[in-house]
Amino acid sequence: MLALFTGVIAGLTSYLTSYSKVKAEVRAATEDLRQTIQNLAKTTRAVEIEKARVASDAALASDWRKSVYALAVSAQSLAHSMCWLSWDAKNRGTVRPDMSKLYDTEAHKLLPEMFGQLAVLWLLDKELHARAYPYASKLTALDARFGEAIILAERNEAEAVQVFRELHADSYKVQMEIDTLFGGKLQLLGPTNSAQSLVGKSDA
């Protein structure tokens, strides 16, 4: 009986030892799995945060490109309208009402667009905004002079034509300055009707 009891005790001890070992292994495996899941969750969150950052940067870059493009188009379009009206008056020796009316319509459309894009650019790129704003101010001042010249033509066309000669030179200069601001990639028609590339020229 003693031998049988001793054998049973030894068997139970061996079983309990094996059970405890298996239980410890299961516990360790469970802890490893839990840690793996936590690490995976952290990695997933980090990836999602990075994806969101990249998407946000891409959206900002897209908004920046759209704003700069719209600003460049409106500023150059207004400068072109100024050059065209003053060139027409200078070369014809007369101020045509239809040309003046067309300029007035374009200026009323383009000036608000230009300053609207400047407001957007201030939020996206304050450095470029600071560089672009003086040119917008020059265009605004020129527009006021164009308005005065158009009104003057109603009283004294010859004197107005002379003013438009001066305005053509000033408009052309501002158009070149705006072009260099946005990269100097355009080919503009010079005073002698020759194509002039502004690549590499510095701001005046």
C-alpha positions as semicolon CSV with decimal commas, in nm:
position;residue;x (nm);y (nm);z (nm)
1;M;0,000;0,000;0,000
2;L;0,281;0,240;0,083
3;A;0,446;0,174;-0,248
4;L;0,117;0,234;-0,429
5;F;0,055;0,556;-0,239
6;T;0,407;0,673;-0,309
7;G;0,359;0,599;-0,680
8;V;0,032;0,793;-0,689
9;I;0,193;1,090;-0,517
10;A;0,486;1,079;-0,758
11;G;0,247;1,063;-1,053
12;L;0,043;1,356;-0,926
13;T;0,359;1,556;-0,865
14;S;0,482;1,484;-1,215
15;Y;0,142;1,577;-1,361
16;L;0,121;1,897;-1,162
17;T;0,476;1,989;-1,261
18;S;0,398;1,928;-1,627
19;Y;0,069;2,118;-1,596
20;S;0,241;2,413;-1,431
21;K;0,505;2,415;-1,706
22;V;0,243;2,406;-1,980
23;K;0,040;2,675;-1,804
24;A;0,348;2,896;-1,776
25;E;0,423;2,844;-2,144
26;V;0,064;2,931;-2,237
27;R;0,080;3,240;-2,016
28;A;0,410;3,345;-2,176
29;A;0,270;3,284;-2,525
30;T;-0,042;3,482;-2,437
31;E;0,169;3,770;-2,307
32;D;0,384;3,761;-2,622
33;L;0,069;3,766;-2,835
34;R;-0,074;4,056;-2,635
35;Q;0,254;4,250;-2,673
36;T;0,261;4,172;-3,046
37;I;-0,094;4,299;-3,085
38;Q;-0,011;4,616;-2,892
39;N;0,300;4,674;-3,105
40;L;0,097;4,615;-3,420
41;A;-0,167;4,860;-3,301
42;K;0,102;5,123;-3,231
43;T;0,258;5,063;-3,571
44;T;-0,081;5,088;-3,740
45;R;-0,157;5,416;-3,560
46;A;0,184;5,553;-3,655
47;V;0,128;5,454;-4,018
48;E;-0,217;5,613;-4,023
49;I;-0,082;5,933;-3,864
50;E;0,198;5,947;-4,123
51;K;-0,050;5,882;-4,406
52;A;-0,270;6,163;-4,274
53;R;0,032;6,395;-4,253
54;V;0,141;6,311;-4,606
55;A;-0,216;6,361;-4,733
56;S;-0,236;6,695;-4,552
57;D;0,099;6,807;-4,695
58;A;-0,012;6,700;-5,043
59;A;-0,339;6,892;-5,005
60;L;-0,152;7,205;-4,891
61;A;0,090;7,173;-5,180
62;S;-0,202;7,138;-5,420
63;D;-0,374;7,444;-5,272
64;W;-0,045;7,637;-5,296
65;R;-0,002;7,549;-5,664
66;K;-0,362;7,641;-5,744
67;S;-0,335;7,972;-5,558
68;V;-0,004;8,069;-5,722
69;Y;-0,136;7,970;-6,065
70;A;-0,458;8,171;-6,021
71;L;-0,264;8,472;-5,888
72;A;-0,015;8,457;-6,176
73;V;-0,295;8,432;-6,433
74;S;-0,498;8,721;-6,292
75;A;-0,193;8,948;-6,246
76;Q;-0,051;8,877;-6,591
77;S;-0,394;8,905;-6,754
78;L;-0,447;9,248;-6,600
79;A;-0,097;9,361;-6,702
80;H;-0,162;9,235;-7,054
81;S;-0,490;9,428;-7,073
82;M;-0,304;9,741;-6,966
83;C;-0,034;9,687;-7,227
84;W;-0,289;9,620;-7,498
85;L;-0,506;9,928;-7,429
86;S;-0,205;10,162;-7,399
87;W;-0,038;10,010;-7,708
88;D;-0,356;10,059;-7,911
89;A;-0,391;10,424;-7,804
90;K;-0,021;10,495;-7,858
91;N;-0,007;10,346;-8,208
92;R;-0,345;10,464;-8,334
93;G;-0,317;10,810;-8,181
94;T;-0,670;10,777;-8,046
95;V;-0,848;10,626;-7,746
96;R;-1,119;10,392;-7,868
97;P;-1,425;10,373;-7,639
98;D;-1,474;10,002;-7,710
99;M;-1,116;9,927;-7,598
100;S;-1,161;10,139;-7,286
101;K;-1,486;9,963;-7,200
102;L;-1,327;9,621;-7,251
103;Y;-1,038;9,715;-7,023
104;D;-1,278;9,844;-6,758
105;T;-1,469;9,513;-6,760
106;E;-1,153;9,306;-6,735
107;A;-1,002;9,520;-6,458
108;H;-1,319;9,492;-6,247
109;K;-1,298;9,113;-6,280
110;L;-0,924;9,060;-6,243
111;L;-0,840;9,292;-5,953
112;P;-1,074;9,120;-5,703
113;E;-0,950;8,780;-5,823
114;M;-0,589;8,886;-5,773
115;F;-0,641;9,014;-5,419
116;G;-0,857;8,713;-5,334
117;Q;-0,572;8,481;-5,427
118;L;-0,329;8,699;-5,234
119;A;-0,544;8,647;-4,925
120;V;-0,530;8,269;-4,977
121;L;-0,154;8,285;-5,041
122;W;-0,103;8,472;-4,712
123;L;-0,232;8,161;-4,533
124;L;-0,022;7,919;-4,741
125;D;0,307;8,099;-4,804
126;K;0,369;8,428;-4,627
127;E;0,711;8,471;-4,789
128;L;0,573;8,454;-5,143
129;H;0,280;8,672;-5,036
130;A;0,525;8,938;-4,914
131;R;0,703;8,926;-5,250
132;A;0,385;8,931;-5,459
133;Y;0,191;9,201;-5,274
134;P;0,403;9,498;-5,396
135;Y;0,337;9,396;-5,757
136;A;-0,036;9,379;-5,689
137;S;-0,011;9,727;-5,540
138;K;0,170;9,850;-5,852
139;L;-0,107;9,709;-6,070
140;T;-0,370;9,877;-5,853
141;A;-0,193;10,212;-5,882
142;L;-0,160;10,166;-6,257
143;D;-0,529;10,082;-6,285
144;A;-0,614;10,413;-6,118
145;R;-0,396;10,595;-6,371
146;F;-0,566;10,409;-6,657
147;G;-0,904;10,517;-6,525
148;E;-0,792;10,878;-6,510
149;A;-0,653;10,857;-6,865
150;I;-0,978;10,709;-6,997
151;I;-1,176;10,995;-6,839
152;L;-0,922;11,249;-6,971
153;A;-0,978;11,117;-7,325
154;E;-1,337;11,238;-7,307
155;R;-1,210;11,597;-7,267
156;N;-0,872;11,602;-7,438
157;E;-0,789;11,298;-7,649
158;A;-0,448;11,421;-7,763
159;E;-0,332;11,470;-7,405
160;A;-0,478;11,132;-7,308
161;V;-0,285;10,961;-7,589
162;Q;0,037;11,106;-7,448
163;V;-0,053;10,971;-7,105
164;F;-0,117;10,629;-7,259
165;R;0,231;10,639;-7,414
166;E;0,375;10,670;-7,064
167;L;0,136;10,407;-6,930
168;H;0,246;10,161;-7,198
169;A;0,608;10,180;-7,084
170;D;0,510;10,147;-6,718
171;S;0,268;9,860;-6,787
172;Y;0,528;9,670;-6,986
173;K;0,783;9,713;-6,707
174;V;0,541;9,581;-6,443
175;Q;0,447;9,288;-6,666
176;M;0,814;9,188;-6,688
177;E;0,857;9,222;-6,311
178;I;0,555;9,000;-6,247
179;D;0,692;8,742;-6,487
180;T;1,024;8,721;-6,301
181;L;0,833;8,689;-5,972
182;F;0,662;8,373;-6,095
183;G;0,970;8,214;-6,248
184;G;1,056;8,419;-6,554
185;K;0,942;8,151;-6,797
186;L;0,728;8,359;-7,034
187;Q;0,822;8,506;-7,366
188;L;0,698;8,863;-7,379
189;L;0,674;9,099;-7,673
190;G;0,925;9,379;-7,625
191;P;0,888;9,750;-7,713
192;T;1,023;9,678;-8,062
193;N;0,787;9,378;-8,103
194;S;1,076;9,135;-8,056
195;A;1,036;8,830;-7,833
196;Q;1,228;8,866;-7,508
197;S;1,286;8,578;-7,267
198;L;1,294;8,681;-6,904
199;V;1,459;8,361;-6,778
200;G;1,744;8,441;-6,544
201;K;1,663;8,810;-6,505
202;S;1,627;8,947;-6,154
203;D;1,342;9,152;-6,017
204;A;1,363;9,519;-6,100
